[in-house]
PDB file of C-alpha atoms in Angstrom:
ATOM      1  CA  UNK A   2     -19.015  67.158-110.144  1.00 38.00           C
ATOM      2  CA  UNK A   3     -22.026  65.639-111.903  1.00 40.00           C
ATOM      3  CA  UNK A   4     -25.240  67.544-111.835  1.00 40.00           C
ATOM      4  CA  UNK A   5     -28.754  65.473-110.930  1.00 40.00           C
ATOM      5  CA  UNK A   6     -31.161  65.721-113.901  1.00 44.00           C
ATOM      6  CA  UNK A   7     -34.071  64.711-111.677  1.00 45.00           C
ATOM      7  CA  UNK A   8     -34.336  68.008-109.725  1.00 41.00           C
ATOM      8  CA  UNK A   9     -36.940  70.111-110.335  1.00 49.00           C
ATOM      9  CA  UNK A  10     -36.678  73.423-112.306  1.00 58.00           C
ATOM     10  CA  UNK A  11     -38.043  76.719-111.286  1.00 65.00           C
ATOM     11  CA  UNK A  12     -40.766  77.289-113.911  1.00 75.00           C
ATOM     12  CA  UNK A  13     -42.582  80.633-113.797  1.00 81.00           C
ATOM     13  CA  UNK A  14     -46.198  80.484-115.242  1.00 84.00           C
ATOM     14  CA  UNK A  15     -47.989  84.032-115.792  1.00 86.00           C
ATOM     15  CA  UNK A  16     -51.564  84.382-115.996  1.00 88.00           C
ATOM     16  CA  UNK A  17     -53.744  87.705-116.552  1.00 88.00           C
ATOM     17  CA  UNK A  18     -56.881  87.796-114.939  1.00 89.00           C
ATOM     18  CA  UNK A  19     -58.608  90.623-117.765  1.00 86.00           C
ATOM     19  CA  UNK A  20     -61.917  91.736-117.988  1.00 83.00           C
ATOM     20  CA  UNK A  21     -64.586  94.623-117.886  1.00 82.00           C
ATOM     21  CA  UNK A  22     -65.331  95.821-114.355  1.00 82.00           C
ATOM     22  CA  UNK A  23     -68.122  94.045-111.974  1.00 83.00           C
ATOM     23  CA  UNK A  24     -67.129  90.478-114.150  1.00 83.00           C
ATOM     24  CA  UNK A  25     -65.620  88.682-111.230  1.00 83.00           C
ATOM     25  CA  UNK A  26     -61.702  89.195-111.510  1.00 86.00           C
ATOM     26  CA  UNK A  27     -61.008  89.633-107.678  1.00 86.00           C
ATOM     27  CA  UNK A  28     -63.506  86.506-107.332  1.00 87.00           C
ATOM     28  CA  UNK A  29     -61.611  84.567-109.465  1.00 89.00           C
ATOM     29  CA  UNK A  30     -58.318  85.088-108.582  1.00 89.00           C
ATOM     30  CA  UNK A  31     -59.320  84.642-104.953  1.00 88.00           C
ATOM     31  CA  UNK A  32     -60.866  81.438-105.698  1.00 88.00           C
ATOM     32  CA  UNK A  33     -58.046  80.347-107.551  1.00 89.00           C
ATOM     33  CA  UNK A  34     -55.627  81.021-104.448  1.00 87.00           C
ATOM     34  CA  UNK A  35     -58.234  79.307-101.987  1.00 88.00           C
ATOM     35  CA  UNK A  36     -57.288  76.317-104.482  1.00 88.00           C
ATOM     36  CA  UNK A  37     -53.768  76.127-104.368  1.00 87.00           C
ATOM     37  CA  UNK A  38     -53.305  77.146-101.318  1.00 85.00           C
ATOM     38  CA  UNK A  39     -56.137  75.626 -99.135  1.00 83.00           C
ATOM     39  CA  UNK A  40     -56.088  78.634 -97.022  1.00 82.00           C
ATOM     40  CA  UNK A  41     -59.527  80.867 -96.565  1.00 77.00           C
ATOM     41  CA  UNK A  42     -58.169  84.251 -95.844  1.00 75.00           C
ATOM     42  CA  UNK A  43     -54.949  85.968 -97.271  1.00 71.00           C
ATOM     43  CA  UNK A  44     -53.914  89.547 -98.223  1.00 71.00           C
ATOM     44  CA  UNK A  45     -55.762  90.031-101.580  1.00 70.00           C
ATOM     45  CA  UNK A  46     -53.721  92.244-103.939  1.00 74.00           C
ATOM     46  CA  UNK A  47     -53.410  92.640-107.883  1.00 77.00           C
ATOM     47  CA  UNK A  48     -50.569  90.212-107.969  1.00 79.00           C
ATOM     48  CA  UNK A  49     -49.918  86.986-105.938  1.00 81.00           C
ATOM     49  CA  UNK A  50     -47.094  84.319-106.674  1.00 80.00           C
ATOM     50  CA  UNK A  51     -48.018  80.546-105.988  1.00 82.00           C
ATOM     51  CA  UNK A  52     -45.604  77.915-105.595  1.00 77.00           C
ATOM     52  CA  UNK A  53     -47.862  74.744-106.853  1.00 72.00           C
ATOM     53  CA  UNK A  54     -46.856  70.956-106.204  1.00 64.00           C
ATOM     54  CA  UNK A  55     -44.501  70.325-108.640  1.00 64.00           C
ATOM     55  CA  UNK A  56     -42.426  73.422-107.962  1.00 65.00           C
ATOM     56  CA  UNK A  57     -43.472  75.609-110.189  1.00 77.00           C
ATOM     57  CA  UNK A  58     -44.225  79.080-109.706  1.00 83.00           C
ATOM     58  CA  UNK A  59     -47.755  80.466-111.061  1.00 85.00           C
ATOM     59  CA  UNK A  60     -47.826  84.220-111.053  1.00 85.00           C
ATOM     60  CA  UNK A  61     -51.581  85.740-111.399  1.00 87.00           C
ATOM     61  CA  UNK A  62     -52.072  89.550-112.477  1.00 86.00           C
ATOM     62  CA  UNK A  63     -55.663  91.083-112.204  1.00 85.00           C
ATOM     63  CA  UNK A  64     -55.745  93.923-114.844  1.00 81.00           C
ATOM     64  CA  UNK A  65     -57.748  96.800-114.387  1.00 74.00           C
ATOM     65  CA  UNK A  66     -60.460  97.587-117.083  1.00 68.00           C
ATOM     66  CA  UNK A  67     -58.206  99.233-119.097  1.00 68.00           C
ATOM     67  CA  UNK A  68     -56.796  98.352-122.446  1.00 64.00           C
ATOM     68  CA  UNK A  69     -53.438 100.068-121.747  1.00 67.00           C
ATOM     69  CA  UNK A  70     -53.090  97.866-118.792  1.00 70.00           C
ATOM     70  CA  UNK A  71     -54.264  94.501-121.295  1.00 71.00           C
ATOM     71  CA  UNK A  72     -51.469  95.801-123.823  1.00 73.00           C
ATOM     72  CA  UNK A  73     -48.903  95.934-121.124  1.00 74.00           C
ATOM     73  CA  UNK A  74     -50.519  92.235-119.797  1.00 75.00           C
ATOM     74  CA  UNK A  75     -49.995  91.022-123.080  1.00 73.00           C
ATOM     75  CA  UNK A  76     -46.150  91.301-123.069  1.00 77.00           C
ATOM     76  CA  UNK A  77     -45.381  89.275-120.242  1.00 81.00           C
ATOM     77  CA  UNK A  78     -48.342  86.474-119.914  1.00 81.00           C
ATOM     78  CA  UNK A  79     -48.043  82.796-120.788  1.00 84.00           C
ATOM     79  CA  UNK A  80     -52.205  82.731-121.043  1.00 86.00           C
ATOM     80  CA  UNK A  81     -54.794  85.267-120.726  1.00 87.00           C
ATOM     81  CA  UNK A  82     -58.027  84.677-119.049  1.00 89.00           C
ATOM     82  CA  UNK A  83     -60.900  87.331-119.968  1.00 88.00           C
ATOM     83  CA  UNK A  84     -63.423  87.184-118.120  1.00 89.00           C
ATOM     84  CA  UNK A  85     -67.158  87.898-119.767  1.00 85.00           C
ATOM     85  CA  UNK A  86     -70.033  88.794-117.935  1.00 82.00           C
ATOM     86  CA  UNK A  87     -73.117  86.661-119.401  1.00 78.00           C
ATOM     87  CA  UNK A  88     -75.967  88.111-117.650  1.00 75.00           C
ATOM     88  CA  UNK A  89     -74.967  91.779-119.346  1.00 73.00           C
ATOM     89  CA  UNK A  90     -73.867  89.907-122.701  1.00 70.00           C
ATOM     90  CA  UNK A  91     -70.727  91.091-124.658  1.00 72.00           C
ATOM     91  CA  UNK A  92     -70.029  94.220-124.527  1.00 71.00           C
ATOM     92  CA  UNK A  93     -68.092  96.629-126.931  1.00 76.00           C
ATOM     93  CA  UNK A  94     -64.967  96.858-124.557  1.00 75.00           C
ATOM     94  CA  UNK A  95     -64.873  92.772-124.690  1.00 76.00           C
ATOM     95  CA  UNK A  96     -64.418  92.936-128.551  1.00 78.00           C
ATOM     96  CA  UNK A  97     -61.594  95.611-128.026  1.00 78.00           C
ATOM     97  CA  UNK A  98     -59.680  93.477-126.198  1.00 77.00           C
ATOM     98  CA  UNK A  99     -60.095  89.709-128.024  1.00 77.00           C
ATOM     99  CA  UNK A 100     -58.727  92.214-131.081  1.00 78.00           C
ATOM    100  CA  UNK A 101     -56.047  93.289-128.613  1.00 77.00           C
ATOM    101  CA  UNK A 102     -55.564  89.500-127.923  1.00 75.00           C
ATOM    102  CA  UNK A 103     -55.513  88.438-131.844  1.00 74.00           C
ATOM    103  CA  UNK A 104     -53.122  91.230-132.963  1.00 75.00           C
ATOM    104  CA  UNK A 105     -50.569  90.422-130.043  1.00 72.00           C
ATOM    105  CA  UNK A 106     -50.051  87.058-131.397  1.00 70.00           C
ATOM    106  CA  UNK A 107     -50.843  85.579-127.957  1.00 73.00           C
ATOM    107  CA  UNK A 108     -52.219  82.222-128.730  1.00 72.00           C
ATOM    108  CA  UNK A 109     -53.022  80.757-125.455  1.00 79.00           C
ATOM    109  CA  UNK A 110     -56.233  82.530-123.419  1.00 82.00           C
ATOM    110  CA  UNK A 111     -59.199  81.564-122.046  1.00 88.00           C
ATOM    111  CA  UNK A 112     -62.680  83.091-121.776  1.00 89.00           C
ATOM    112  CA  UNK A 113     -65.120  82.350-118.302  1.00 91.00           C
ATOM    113  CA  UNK A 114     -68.084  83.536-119.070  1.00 87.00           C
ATOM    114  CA  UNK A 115     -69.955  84.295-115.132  1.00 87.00           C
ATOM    115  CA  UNK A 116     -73.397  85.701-113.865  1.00 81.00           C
ATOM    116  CA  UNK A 117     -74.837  82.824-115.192  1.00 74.00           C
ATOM    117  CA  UNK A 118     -77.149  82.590-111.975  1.00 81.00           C
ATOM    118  CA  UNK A 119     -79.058  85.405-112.507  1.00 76.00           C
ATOM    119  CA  UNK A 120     -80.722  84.012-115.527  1.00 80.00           C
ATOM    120  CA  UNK A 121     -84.365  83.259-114.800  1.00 80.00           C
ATOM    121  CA  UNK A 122     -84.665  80.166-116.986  1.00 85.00           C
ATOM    122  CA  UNK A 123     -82.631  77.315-118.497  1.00 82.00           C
ATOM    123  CA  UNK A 124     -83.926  78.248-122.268  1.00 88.00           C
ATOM    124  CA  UNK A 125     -83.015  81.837-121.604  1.00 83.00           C
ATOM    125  CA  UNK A 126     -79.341  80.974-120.180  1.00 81.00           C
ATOM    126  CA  UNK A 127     -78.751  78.122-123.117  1.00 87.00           C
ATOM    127  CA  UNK A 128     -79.655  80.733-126.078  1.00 86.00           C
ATOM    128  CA  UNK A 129     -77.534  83.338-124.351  1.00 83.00           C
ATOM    129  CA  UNK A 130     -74.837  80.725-123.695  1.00 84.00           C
ATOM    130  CA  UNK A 131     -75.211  79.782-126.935  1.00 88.00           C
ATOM    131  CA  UNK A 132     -75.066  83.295-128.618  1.00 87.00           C
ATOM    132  CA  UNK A 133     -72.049  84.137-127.017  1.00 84.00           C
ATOM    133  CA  UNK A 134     -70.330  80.964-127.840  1.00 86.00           C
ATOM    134  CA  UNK A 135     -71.096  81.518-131.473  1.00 86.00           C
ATOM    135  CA  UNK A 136     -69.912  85.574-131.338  1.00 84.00           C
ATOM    136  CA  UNK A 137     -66.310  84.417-129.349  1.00 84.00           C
ATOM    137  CA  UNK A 138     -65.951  81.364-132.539  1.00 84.00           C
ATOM    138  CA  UNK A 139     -66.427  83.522-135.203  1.00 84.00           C
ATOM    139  CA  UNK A 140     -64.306  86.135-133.597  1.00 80.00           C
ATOM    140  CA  UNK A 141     -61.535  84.047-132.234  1.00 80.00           C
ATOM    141  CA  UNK A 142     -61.776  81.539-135.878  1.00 78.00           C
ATOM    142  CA  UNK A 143     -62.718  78.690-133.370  1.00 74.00           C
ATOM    143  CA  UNK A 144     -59.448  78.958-131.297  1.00 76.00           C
ATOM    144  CA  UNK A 145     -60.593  79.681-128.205  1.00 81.00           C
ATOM    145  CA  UNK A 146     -61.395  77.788-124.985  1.00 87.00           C
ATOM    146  CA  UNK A 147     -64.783  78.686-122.924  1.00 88.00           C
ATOM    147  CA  UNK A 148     -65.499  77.992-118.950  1.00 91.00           C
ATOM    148  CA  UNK A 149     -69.075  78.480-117.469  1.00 89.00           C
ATOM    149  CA  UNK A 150     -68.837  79.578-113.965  1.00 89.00           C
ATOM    150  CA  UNK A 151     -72.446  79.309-112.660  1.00 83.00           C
ATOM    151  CA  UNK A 152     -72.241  81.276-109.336  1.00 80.00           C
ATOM    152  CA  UNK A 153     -70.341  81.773-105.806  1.00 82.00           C
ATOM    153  CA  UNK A 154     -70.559  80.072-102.651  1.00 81.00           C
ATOM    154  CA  UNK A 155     -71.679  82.342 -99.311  1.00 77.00           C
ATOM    155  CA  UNK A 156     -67.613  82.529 -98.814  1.00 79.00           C
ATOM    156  CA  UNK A 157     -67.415  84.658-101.707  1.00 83.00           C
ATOM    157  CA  UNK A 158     -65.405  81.893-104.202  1.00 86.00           C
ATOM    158  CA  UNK A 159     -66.663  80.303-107.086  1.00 87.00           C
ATOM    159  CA  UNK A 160     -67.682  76.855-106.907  1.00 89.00           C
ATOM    160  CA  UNK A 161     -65.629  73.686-106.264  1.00 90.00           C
ATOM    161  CA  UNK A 162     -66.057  71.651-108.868  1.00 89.00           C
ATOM    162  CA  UNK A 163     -65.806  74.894-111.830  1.00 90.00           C
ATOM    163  CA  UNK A 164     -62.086  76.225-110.118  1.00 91.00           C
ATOM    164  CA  UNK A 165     -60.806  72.146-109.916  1.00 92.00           C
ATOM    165  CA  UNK A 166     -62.016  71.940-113.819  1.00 92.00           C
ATOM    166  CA  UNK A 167     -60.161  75.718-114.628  1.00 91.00           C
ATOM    167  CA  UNK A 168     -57.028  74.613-112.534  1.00 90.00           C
ATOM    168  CA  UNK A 169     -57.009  71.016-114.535  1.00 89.00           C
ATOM    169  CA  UNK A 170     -56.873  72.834-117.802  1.00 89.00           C
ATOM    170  CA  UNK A 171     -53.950  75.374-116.616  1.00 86.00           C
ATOM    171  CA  UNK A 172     -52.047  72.168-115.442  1.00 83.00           C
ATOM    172  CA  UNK A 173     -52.458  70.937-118.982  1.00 83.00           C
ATOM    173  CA  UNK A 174     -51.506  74.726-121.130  1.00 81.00           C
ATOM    174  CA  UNK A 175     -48.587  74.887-118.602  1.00 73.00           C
ATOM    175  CA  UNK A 176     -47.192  71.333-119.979  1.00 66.00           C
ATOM    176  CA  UNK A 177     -48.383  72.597-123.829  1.00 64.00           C
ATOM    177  CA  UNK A 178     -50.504  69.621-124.290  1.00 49.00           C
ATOM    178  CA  UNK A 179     -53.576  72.176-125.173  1.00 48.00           C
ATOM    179  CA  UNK A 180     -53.871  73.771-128.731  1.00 47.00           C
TER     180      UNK A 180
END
């Protein structure tokens, strides 16, 4: 019996959500599963499995602050998002972990830099934008990719628009087209 190439195969996609505390992890990854799944309310736990469009399976993790818990992340993640809180800057435990992230050979991650609201005015939030962009370069030799997530709706998700952008570039590092 001949076997159909055209069927789809089960592809499982892990993503760590990582990131000091009060930075916007549950946020995030209850954003992202208002995306996929177009549905407001669902149990929120520190792991949820997706089944996206093409049938493939993404599989988010939300780390505690912990770098025992990023070590152990590390090992079974396809891409690492660390989120940075820009309002508070970076802060020592951020540099721990993106020399966590560079000795663990992991080469795809992503940095979302939030809190971005709370800046008073648009010179003070382009210098800090700026700064930190500069600080994650030099430290990540210009391989890294950086999201700006501005604020959150009055549903407690982040905007529209920022999540459609995030979920665009995971389509894209799940295929490998990115790096």
């Amino acid at each position: 019996m001949e076997t159909s190439t055209n069927s789809p195969q089960n592809f499982i996609f892990t993503v760590s959500i990582i990131g000091p505390r009060q930075t916007g992890k549950t946020t995030l990854m209850r954003s992202l599963v208002t995306h996929y799944t177009k549905k407001k309310k669902w149990a929120a736990t520190n792991m949820i499995s997706i089944l996206s469009s093409r049938a493939e399976r993404l599989f988010f993790v939300e780390n505690i602050a912990d770098n025992f818990s990023f070590i152990h992340s590390f090992n079974f993640s396809d891409l690492v998002i660390l989120l940075i809180d820009a309002f508070f800057g970076v802060e020592l435990e951020t540099f721990e972990t993106i020399t966590l992230v560079k000795n663990s050979n992991l080469k795809r991650y992503i940095f979302i830099l939030t809190h971005l609201d709370l800046f008073k005015t648009w010179k003070s939030l382009r210098k800090a934008k700026k700064r930190i962009k500069d600080r994650l370069n030099k430290e990540t030799n210009g391989n890294c990719k950086i999201f700006y997530f501005g604020g959150i709706k009055e549903n407690n998700i982040y905007f529209f628009g920022e999540i459609k952008n995030l979920t665009r570039y995971l389509n894209r590092v799940k295929l490998g087209y990115s790096f």
